Short mmCIF file of C-alpha atoms and ligand atoms in Angstrom, two decimals:
data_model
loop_
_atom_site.label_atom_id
_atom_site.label_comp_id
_atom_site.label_asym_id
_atom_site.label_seq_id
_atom_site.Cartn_x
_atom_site.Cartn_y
_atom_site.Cartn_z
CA UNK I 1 0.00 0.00 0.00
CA UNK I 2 1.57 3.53 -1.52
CA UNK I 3 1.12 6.08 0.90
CA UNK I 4 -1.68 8.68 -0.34
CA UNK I 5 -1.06 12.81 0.34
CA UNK I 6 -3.47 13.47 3.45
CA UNK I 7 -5.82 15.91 1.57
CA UNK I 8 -9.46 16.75 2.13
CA UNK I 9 -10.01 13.51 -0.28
CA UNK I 10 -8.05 11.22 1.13
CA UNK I 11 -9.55 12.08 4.72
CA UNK I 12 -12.91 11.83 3.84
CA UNK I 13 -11.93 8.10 1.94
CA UNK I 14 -10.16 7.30 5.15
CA UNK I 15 -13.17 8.12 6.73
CA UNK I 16 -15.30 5.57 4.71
CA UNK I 17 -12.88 2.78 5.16
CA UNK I 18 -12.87 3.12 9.25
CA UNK I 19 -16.41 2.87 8.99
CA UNK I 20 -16.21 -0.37 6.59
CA UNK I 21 -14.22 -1.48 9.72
CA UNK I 22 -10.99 -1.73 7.77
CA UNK I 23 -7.50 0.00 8.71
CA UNK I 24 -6.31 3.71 8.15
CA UNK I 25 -2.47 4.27 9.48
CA UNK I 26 -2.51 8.00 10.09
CA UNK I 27 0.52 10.52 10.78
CA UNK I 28 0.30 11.96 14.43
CA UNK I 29 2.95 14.42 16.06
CA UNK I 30 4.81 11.41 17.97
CA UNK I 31 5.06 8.59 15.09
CA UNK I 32 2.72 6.61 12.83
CA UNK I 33 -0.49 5.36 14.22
CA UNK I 34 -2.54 2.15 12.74
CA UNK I 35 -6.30 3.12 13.07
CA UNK I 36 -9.14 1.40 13.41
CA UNK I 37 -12.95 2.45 14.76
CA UNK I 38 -12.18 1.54 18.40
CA UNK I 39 -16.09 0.79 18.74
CA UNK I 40 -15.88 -1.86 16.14
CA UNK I 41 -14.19 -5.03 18.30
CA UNK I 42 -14.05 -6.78 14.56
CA UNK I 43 -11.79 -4.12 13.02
CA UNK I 44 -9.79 -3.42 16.62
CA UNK I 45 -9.14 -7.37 16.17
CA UNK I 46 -7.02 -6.48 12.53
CA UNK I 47 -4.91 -3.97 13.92
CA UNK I 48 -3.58 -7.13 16.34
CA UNK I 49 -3.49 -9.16 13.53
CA UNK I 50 -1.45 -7.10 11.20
CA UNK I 51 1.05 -5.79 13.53
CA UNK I 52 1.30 -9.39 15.12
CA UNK I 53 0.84 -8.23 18.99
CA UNK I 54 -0.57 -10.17 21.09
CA UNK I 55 -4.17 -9.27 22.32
CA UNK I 56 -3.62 -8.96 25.94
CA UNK I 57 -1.54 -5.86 25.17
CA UNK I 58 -4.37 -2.48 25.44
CA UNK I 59 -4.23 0.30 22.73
CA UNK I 60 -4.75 3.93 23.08
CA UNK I 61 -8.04 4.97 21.81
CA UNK I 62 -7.88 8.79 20.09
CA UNK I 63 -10.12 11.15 20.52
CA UNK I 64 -10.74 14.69 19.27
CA UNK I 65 -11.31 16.49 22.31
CA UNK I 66 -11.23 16.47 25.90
CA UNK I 67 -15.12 16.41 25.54
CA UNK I 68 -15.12 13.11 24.30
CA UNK I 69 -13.54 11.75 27.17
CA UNK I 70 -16.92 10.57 28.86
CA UNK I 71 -17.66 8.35 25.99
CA UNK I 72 -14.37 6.06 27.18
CA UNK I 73 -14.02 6.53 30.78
CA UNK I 74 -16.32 5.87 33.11
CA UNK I 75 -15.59 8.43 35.65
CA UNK I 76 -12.80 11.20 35.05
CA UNK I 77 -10.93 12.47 37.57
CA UNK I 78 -9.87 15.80 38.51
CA UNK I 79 -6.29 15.29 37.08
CA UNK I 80 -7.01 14.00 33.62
CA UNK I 81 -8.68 17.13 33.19
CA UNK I 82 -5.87 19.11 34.36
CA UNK I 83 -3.59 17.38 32.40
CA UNK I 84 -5.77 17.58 29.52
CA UNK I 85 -5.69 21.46 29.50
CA UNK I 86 -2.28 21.90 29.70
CA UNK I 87 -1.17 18.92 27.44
CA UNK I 88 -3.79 18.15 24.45
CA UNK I 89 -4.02 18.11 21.87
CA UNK I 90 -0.34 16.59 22.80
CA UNK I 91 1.80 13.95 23.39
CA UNK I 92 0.09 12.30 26.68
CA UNK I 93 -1.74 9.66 26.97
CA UNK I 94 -3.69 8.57 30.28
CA UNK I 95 -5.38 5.53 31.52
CA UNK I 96 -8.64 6.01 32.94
CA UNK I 97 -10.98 3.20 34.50
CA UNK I 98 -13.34 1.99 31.14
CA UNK I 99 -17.10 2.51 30.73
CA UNK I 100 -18.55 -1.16 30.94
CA UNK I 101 -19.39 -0.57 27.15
CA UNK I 102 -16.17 -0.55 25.99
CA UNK I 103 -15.16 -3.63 23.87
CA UNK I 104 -12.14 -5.59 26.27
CA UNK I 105 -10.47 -6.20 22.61
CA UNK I 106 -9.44 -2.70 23.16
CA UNK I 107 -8.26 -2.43 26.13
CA UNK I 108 -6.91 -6.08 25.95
CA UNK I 109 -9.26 -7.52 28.76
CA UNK I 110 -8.07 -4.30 30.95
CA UNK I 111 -10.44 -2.43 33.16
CA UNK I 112 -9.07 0.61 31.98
CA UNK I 113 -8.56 2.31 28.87
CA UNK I 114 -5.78 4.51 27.40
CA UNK I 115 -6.66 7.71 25.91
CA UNK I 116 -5.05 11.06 23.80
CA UNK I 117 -5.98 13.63 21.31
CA UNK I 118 -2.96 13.90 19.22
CA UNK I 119 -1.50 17.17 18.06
CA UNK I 120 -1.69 16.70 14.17
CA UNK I 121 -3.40 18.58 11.55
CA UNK I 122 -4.26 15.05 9.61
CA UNK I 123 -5.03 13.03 13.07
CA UNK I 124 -7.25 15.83 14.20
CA UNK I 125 -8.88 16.53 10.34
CA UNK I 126 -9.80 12.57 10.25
CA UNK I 127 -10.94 12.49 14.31
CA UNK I 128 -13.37 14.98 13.77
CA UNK I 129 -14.90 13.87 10.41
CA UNK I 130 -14.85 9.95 11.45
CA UNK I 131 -16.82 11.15 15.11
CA UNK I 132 -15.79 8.91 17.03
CA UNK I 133 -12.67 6.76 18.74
CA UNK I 134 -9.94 5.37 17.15
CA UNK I 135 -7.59 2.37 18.48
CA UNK I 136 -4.19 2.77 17.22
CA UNK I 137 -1.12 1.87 18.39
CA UNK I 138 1.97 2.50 16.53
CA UNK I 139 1.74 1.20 12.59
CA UNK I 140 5.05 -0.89 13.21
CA UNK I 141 4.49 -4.56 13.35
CA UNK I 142 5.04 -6.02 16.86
CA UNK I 143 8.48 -5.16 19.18
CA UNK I 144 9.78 -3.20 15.82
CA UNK I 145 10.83 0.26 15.41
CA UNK I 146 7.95 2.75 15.56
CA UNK I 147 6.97 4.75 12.06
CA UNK I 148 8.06 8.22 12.24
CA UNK I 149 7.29 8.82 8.11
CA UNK I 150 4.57 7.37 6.11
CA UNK I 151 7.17 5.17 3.53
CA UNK I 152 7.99 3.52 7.65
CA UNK I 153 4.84 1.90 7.78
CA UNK I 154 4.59 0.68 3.98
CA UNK I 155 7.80 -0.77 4.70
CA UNK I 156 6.45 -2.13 8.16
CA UNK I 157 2.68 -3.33 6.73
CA UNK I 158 2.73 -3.43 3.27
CA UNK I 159 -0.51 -4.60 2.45
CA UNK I 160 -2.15 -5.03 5.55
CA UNK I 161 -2.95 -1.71 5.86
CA UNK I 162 -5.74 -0.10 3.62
CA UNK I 163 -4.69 2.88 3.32
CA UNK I 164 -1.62 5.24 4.63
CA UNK I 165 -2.20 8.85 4.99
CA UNK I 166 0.99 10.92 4.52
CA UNK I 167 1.21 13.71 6.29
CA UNK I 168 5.13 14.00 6.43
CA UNK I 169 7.55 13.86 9.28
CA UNK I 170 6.45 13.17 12.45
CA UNK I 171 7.74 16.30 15.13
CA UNK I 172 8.09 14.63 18.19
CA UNK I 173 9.81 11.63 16.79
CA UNK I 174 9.02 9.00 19.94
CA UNK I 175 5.30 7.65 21.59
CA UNK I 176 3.69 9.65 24.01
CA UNK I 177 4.24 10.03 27.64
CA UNK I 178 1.67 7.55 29.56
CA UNK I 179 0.12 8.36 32.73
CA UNK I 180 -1.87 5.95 34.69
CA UNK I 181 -5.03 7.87 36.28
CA UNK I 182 -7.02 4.65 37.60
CA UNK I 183 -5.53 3.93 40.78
CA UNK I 184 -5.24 6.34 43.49
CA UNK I 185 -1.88 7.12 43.13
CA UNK I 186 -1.16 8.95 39.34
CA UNK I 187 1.83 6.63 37.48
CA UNK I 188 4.30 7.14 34.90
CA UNK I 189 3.75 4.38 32.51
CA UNK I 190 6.36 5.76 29.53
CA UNK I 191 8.52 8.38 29.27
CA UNK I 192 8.08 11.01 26.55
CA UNK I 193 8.40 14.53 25.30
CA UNK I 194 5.81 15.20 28.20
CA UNK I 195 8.62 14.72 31.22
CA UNK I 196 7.92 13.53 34.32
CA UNK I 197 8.53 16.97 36.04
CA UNK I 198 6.32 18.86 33.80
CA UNK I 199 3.03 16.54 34.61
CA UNK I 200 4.26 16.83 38.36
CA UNK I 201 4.17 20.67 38.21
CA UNK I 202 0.73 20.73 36.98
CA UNK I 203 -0.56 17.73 39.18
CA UNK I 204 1.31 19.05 42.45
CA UNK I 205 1.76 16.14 43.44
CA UNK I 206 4.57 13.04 42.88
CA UNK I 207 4.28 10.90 39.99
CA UNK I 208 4.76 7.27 41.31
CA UNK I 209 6.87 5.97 38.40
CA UNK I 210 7.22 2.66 37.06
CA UNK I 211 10.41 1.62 35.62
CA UNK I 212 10.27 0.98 31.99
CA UNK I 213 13.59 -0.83 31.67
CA UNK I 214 13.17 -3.97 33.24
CA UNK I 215 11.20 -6.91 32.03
CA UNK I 216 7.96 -7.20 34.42
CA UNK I 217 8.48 -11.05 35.95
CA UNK I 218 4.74 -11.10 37.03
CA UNK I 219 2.62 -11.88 34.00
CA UNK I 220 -0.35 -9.44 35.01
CA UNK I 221 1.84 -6.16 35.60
CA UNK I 222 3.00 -6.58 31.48
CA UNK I 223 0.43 -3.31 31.11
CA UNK I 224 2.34 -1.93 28.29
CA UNK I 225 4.15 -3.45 25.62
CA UNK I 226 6.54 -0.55 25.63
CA UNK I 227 7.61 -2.20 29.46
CA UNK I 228 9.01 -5.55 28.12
CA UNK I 229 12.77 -5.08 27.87
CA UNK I 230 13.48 -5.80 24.03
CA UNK I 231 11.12 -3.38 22.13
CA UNK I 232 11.64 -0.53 19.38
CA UNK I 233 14.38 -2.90 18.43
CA UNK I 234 16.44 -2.71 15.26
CA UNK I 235 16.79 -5.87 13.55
CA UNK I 236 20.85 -5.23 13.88
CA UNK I 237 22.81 -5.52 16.69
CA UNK I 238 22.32 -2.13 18.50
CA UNK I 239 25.31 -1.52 21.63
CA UNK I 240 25.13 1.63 24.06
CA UNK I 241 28.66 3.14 24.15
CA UNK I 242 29.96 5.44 26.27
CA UNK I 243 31.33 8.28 24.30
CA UNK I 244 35.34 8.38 25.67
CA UNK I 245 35.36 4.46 24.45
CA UNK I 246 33.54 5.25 20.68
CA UNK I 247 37.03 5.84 18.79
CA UNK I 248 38.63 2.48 20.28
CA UNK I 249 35.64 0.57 19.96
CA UNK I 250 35.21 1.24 16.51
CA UNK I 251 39.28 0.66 16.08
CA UNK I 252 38.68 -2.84 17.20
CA UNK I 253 35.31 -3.59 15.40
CA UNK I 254 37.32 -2.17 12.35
CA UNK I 255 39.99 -4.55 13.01
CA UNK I 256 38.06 -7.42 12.91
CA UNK I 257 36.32 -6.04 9.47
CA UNK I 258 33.06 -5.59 10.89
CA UNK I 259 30.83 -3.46 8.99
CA UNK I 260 29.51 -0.79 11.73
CA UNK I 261 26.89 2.40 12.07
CA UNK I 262 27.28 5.00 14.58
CA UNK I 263 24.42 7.16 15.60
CA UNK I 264 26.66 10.12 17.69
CA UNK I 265 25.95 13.55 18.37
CA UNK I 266 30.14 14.18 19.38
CA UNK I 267 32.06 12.55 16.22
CA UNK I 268 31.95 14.53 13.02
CA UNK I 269 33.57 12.12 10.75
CA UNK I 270 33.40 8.48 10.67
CA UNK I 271 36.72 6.42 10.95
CA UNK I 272 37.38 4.95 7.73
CA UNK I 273 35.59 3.29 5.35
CA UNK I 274 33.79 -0.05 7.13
CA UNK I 275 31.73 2.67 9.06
CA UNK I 276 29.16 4.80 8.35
CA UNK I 277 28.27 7.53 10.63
CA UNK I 278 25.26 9.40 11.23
CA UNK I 279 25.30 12.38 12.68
CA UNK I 280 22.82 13.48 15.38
CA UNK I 281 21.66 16.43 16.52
CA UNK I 282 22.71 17.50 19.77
CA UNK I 283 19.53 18.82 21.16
CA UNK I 284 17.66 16.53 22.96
CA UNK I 285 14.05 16.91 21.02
CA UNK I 286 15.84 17.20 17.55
CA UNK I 287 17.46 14.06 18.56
CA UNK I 288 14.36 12.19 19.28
CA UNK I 289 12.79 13.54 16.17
CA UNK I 290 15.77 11.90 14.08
CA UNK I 291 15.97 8.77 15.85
CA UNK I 292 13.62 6.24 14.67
CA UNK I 293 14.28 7.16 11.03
CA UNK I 294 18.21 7.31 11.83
CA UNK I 295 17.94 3.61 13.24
CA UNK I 296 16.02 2.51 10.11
CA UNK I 297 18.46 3.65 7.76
CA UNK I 298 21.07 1.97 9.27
CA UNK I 299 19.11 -1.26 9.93
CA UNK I 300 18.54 -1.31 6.29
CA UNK I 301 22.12 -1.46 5.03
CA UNK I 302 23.05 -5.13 6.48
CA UNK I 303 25.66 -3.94 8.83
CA UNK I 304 27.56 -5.90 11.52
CA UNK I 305 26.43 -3.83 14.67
CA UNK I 306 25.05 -0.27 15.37
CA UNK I 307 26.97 1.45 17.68
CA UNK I 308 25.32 4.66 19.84
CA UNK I 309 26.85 7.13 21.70
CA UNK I 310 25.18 6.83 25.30
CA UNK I 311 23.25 10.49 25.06
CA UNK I 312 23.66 12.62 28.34
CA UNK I 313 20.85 11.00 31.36
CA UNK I 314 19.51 14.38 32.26
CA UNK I 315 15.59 14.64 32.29
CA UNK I 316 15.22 16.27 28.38
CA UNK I 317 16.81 12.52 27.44
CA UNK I 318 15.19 10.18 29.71
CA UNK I 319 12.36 8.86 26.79
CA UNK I 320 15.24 8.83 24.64
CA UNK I 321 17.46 6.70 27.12
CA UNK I 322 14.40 4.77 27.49
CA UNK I 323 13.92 3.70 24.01
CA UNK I 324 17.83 3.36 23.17
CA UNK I 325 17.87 1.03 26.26
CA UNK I 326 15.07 -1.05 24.61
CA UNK I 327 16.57 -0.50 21.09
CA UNK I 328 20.09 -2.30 22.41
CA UNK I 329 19.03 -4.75 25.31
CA UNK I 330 19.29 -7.36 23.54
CA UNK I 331 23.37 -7.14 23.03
CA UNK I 332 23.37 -6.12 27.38
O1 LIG Y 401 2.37 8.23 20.77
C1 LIG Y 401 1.62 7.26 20.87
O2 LIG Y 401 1.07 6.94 21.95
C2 LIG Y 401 1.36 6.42 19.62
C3 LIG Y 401 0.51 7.23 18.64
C4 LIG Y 401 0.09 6.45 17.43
O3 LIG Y 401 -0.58 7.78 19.33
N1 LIG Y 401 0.74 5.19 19.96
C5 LIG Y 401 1.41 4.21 20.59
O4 LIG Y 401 0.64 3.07 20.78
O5 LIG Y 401 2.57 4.30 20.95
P1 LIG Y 401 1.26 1.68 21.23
O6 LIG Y 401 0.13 0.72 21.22
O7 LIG Y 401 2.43 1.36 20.38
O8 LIG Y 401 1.65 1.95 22.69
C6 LIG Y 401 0.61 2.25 23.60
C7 LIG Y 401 1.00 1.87 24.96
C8 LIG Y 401 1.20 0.39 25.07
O9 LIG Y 401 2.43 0.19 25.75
C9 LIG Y 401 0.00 -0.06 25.86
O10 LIG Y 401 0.23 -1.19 26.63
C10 LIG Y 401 -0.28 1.16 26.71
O11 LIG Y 401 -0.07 2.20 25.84
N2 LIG Y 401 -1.68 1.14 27.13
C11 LIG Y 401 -2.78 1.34 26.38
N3 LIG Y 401 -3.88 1.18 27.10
C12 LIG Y 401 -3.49 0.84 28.34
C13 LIG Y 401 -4.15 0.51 29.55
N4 LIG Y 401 -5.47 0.47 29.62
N5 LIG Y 401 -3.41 0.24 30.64
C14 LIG Y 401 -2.06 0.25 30.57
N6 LIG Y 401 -1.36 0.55 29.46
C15 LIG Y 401 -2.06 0.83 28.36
MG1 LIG Y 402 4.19 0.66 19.77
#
């Protein structure tokens, strides 16, 4: 499936199709999402189907505006609608305890149910005209990199996808920031653009947060896809390198004629010719924007290993250090 230009056409076909029950992926300002009419437990079923996840995991049901909020959750707290004024349309995403109507393929047997309104011209444009809630996660197929341009998800779902609206570059470049509203304590499910420290401000209160990094050992805490430890994963061997130990590193995988990419924001010219460098920016939501599409390119050109300079661990990089942690567990 050739991704189509997101006009005024296109959206209104796009339209038709999620009422057919069949799949639209969509550009929003984090990265790709594949859509489907989250009231429709037939079509939600697809989106499992083509990205291969397994249906236990929940998806995050967009909506156009804070007003539709009561449609999903059953009651809504005090702090979603804080958050929701200061963040959407945004990067966020909260969980909020489900109305008993709400299909359990959607929230993947969960009593809850994850909700945003995304910050996109295009996601917006087809929210409003479809009316009502669409499930999508990310248009990647299962533990892969997430879609930050619409040619990502073509190469990701090919045909299993009806149709692809492009509407260019994602901005933020990584998935929302999650934040658990059901229990009585608010949690930080996944880091994103949305920090931890901002949400606190407007909450005043401490976000109880759950680490991301390590793979849950209970079965029923595995909430969120995003926690299991080898996720957003590049089909190469991806290490974390400190930057004083990059130029030997690369000297020894060299040696051994291993074919290596480097994603660093400090070297400005790669070593010789076995590696190819890419050169990041060294701004930490410039960064994120590049990263997906910078880890792509590289996976695509059969190297040995990717090598990435370990990015500073101040709060502006902690999604970042969470998704390069993900991208490269499986080589730690
Ligand atoms: O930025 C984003 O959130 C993107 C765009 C397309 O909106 N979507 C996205 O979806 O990243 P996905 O499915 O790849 O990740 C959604 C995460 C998953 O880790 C899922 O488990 C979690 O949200 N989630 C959804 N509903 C949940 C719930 N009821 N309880 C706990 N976690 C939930
Ligand atoms: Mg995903």
């Amino acid at each position: 499936m050739k991704p189509i230009f997101a006009d005024a056409a296109a959206i209104e076909n796009a339209v038709k199709l999620l009422r057919q029950g069949r799949l639209v992926a969509f550009p929003t300002e984090t990265v790709y999402g594949l859509g489907a009419d989250a009231a429709n437990p037939d079509a939600v079923r697809r989106i499992f189907q083509a990205k291969g996840r397994p249906t236990d995991h929940p998806l995050i049901v967009h909506i156009a505006s804070v007003d539709s909020l009561t449609d999903w959750a059953q009651a809504v707290p005090d702090a979603a609608l804080k958050l929701a004024a200061h963040f959407w349309p945004g990067p966020l995403a909260l969980i909020l305890n489900k109305k008993p109507d709400v299909s359990p393929v959607v929230t993947g047997g969960q009593n809850t149910v994850g909700l945003r309104v995304p910050d996109h011209p295009v996601a917006l444009s087809l929210l409003r005209a479809f009316g009502g809630g669409i499930a999508a996660p990310s248009a990647n197929r299962f533990c892969r990199i997430s879609p930050t341009q619409a040619r990502h998800v073509e190469e990701e779902l090919g045909s299993a996808v009806d149709l692809i609206l492009d509407g260019g570059a994602c901005q933020v470049g990584v998935e929302s920031t999650i934040v658990d509203l059901s229990g009585t304590r608010p949690k930080l499910l996944r880091p994103g653009y949305i920090t931890q420290f901002d949400i606190e401000a407007v909450l005043q209160t401490e976000l109880l947060v759950v680490s991301s990094q390590t793979e849950p050992t209970n079965p029923s805490e595995l909430r969120a896809p995003g926690m299991m430890a080898v996720h957003y994963a590049p089909i190469t061997v991806a290490m974390l390198c400190p930057t004083d130990r990059l130029p030997e590193i690369i000297q020894t995988l060299n040696f051994r004629n291993k074919k290596v990419g480097i994603l660093a924001y400090s070297l400005k010219q790669a070593e010789n010719s076995l590696t190819l460098l890419i050169h990041m920016p060294k701004q930490a939501d410039d960064y994120a924007q590049a990263l997906y599409a910078s880890l792509r390119d590289l996976d695509s050109l059969q190297l040995d290993i990717i090598l990435v300079e370990q990015p500073p661990e101040t709060a502006a990089w902690r999604a970042i250090n969470d998704r390069l942690g993900k991208a490269t567990s499986a080589s730690q």
